[in-house]
Coordinates of C-alpha atoms in Angstrom, one line a residue:
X1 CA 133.3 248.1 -55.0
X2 CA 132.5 245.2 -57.7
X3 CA 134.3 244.8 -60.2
X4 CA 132.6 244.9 -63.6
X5 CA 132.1 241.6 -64.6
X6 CA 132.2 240.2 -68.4
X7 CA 129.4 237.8 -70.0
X8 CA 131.7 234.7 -69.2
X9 CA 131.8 235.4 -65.6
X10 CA 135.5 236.9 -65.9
X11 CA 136.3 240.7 -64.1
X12 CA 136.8 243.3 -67.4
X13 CA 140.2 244.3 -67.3
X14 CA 142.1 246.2 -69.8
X15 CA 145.9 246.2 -70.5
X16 CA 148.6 244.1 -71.7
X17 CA 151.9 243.2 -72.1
X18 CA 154.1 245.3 -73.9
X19 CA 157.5 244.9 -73.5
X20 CA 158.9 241.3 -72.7
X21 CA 162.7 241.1 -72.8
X22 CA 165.5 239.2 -71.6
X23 CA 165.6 242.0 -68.6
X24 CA 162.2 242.9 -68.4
X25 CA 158.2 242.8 -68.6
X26 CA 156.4 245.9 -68.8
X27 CA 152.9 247.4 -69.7
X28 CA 149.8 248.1 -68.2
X29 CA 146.3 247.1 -66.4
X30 CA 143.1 248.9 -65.8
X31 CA 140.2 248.0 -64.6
X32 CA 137.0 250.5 -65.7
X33 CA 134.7 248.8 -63.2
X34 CA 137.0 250.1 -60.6
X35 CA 138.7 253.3 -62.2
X36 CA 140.8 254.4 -58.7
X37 CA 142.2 250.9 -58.0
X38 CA 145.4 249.7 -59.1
X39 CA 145.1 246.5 -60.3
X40 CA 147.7 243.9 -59.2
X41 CA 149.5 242.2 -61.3
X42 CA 151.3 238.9 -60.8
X43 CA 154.2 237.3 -62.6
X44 CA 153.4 233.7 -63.0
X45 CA 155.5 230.5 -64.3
X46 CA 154.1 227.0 -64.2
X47 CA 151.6 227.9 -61.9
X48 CA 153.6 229.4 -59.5
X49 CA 153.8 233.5 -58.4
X50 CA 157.0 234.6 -58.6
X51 CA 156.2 238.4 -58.1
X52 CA 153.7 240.9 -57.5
X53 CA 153.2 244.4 -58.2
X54 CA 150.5 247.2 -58.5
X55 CA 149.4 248.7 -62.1
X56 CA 150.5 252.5 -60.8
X57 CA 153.0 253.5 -62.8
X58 CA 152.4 257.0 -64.4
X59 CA 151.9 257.0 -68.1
X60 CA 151.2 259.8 -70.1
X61 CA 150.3 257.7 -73.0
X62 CA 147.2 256.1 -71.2
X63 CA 145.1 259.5 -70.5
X64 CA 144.5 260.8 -74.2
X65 CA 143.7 256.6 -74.5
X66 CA 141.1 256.8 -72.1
X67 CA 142.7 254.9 -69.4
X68 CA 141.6 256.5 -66.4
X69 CA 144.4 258.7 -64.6
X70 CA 147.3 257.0 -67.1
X71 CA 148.9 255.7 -63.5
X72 CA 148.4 252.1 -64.4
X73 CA 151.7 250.9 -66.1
X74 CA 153.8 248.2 -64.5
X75 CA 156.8 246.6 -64.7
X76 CA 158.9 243.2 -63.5
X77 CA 162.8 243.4 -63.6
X78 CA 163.5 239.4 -64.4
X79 CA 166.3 237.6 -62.5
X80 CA 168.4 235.1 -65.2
X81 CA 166.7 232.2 -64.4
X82 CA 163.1 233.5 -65.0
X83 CA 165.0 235.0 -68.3
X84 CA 166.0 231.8 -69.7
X85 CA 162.4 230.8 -69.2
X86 CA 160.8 234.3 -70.7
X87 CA 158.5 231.9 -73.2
X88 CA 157.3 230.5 -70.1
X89 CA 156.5 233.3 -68.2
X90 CA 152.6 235.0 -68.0
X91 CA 151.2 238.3 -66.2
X92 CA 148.0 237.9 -64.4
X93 CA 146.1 240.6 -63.7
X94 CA 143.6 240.7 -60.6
X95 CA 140.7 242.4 -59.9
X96 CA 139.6 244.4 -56.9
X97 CA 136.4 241.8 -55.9
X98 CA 139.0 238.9 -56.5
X99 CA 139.2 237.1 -60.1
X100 CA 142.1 237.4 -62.6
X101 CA 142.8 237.9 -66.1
X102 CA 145.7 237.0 -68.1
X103 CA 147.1 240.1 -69.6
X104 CA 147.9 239.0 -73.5
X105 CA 150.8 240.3 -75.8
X106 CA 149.8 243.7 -77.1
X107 CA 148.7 243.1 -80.9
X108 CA 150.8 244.5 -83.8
X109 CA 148.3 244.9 -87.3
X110 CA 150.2 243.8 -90.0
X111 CA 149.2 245.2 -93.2
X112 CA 147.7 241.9 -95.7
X113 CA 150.3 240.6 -98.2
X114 CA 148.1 242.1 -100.9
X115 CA 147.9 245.6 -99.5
X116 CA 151.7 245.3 -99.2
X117 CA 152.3 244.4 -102.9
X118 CA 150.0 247.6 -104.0
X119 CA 152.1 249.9 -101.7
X120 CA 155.4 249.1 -103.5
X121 CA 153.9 249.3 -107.3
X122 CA 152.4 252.4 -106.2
X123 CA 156.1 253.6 -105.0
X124 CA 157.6 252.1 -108.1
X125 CA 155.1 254.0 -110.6
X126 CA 155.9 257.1 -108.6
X127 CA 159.7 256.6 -109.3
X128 CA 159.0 256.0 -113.1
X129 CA 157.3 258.8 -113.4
X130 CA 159.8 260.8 -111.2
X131 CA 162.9 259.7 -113.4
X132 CA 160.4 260.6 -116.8
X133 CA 160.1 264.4 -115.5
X134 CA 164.1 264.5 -115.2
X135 CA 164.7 263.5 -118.5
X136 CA 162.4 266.1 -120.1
X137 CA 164.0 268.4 -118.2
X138 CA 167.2 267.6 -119.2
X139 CA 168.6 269.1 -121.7
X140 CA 169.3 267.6 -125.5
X141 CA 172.8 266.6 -125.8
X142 CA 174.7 267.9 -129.2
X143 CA 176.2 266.0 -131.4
X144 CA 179.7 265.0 -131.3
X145 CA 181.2 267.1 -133.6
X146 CA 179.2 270.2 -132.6
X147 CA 181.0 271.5 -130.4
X148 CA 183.9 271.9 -133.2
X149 CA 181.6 273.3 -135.6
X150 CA 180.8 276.2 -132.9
X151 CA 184.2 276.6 -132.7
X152 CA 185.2 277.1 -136.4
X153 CA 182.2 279.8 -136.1
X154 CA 183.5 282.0 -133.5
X155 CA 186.8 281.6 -135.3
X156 CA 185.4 282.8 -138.8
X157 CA 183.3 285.2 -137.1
X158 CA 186.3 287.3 -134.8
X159 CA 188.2 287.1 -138.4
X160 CA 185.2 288.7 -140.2
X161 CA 185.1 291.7 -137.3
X162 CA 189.0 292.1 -137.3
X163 CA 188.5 292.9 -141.3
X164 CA 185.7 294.8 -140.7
X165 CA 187.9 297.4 -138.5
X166 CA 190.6 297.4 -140.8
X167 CA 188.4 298.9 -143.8
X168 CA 189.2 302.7 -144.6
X169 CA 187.2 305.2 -143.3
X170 CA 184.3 306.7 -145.5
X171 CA 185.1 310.3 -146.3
X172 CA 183.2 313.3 -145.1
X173 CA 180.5 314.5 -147.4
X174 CA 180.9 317.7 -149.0
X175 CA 179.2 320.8 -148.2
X176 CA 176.3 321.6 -150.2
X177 CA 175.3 325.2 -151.3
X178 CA 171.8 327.0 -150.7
X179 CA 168.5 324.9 -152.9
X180 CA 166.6 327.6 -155.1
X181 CA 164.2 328.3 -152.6
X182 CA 167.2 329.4 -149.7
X183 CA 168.4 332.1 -152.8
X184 CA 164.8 333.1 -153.9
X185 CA 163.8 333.6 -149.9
X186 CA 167.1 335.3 -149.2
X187 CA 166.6 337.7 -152.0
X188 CA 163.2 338.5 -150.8
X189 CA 164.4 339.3 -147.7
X190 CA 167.4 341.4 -148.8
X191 CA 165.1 343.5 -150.7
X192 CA 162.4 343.8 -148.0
X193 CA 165.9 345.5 -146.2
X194 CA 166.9 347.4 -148.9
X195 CA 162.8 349.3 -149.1
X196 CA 162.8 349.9 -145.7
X197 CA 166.0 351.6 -145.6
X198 CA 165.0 353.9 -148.3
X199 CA 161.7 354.3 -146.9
X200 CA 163.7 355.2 -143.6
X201 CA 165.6 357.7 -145.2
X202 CA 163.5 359.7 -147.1
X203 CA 161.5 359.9 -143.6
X204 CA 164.8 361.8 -142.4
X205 CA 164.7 363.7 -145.8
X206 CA 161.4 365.3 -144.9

């Protein structure tokens, strides 16, 4: 199968280098004009191949990328000498119809120094108005000599209840007799009594 080829004549291979350490070189390789073939990947330095290995390691990353299957990672374990040269080194990445790409540094977006600047006044602002709502919310502090003045008051005012409780009992209020209307309504009554007992007995008379 060809491999898809790109304006300049180059095969169109995707990937690139992630990881380049003093003990390894890792990342990945795909090539869409060719989605089942692992793409080889050579270790170069000055010209020369000092290793080669297929793209086929599995990555879960890839698939929700897009990258085929995900099995196109790869890796190089570096020996000290190729180490001490790891500015030196390059990965080339070859097609399945023959040509090869050099797989570049994968790309890190740095924000621009103005976009920067606005992130921290806008986290600054936020922490002045933060440290504004705290002090609303804390209360007023009293004056120095309040607290004393509080004190002298609950002082006075146990004094004030400790007289209250020694003050003499009021006395009890005397009785008071019947109003006019009690006598004029129990004199009614008494004689409304008094008729029906004579009524009553001259009944028995007869």
């Amino acid at each position: 199968m060809n491999a898809a080829l790109d304006p300049r004549g180059r095969p169109v291979i995707r990937g690139c280098v992630e990881q380049a350490t003093l003990g390894e070189i890792s990342g990945w390789a795909f090539e869409p004009g060719a989605p089942r073939h692992r793409v080889l990947v050579e270790l170069r330095l000055d010209g020369g191949i000092l290793a080669v290995a297929p793209a086929d390691h599995a990555r879960g990353d890839l698939v929700p990328a897009g990258i085929g299957d995900g099995a196109h990672g790869f890796r190089f374990a570096l020996q000290p000498a190729w180490a001490a040269r790891l500015p030196d080194l390059q990965v080339v990445a070859r097609a399945a119809a023959g040509g090869a790409v050099l797989l570049p540094p994968q790309r890190r977006v740095e924000p621009p120094h103005s976009q920067v600047v606005q992130v921290i006044n806008q986290l600054v602002q936020g922490q002045q108005a933060l440290e504004a709502r705290l002090q609303a919310v804390v209360p007023v502090r009293m004056a120095p000599d309040a607290e004393q003045r509080l004190a002298v008051l609950e002082a006075w005012m146990a004094r004030l209840d400790d007289r209250l409780a020694r003050l003499p009992a009021a006395p009890p209020a005397a009785p008071r007799g019947p109003d006019a209307w009690q006598v004029a309504l129990g004199t009614l009554l008494a004689l409304v009594s008094l008729g029906a007992l004579i009524g009553f007995a001259l009944l028995l008379a007869l």
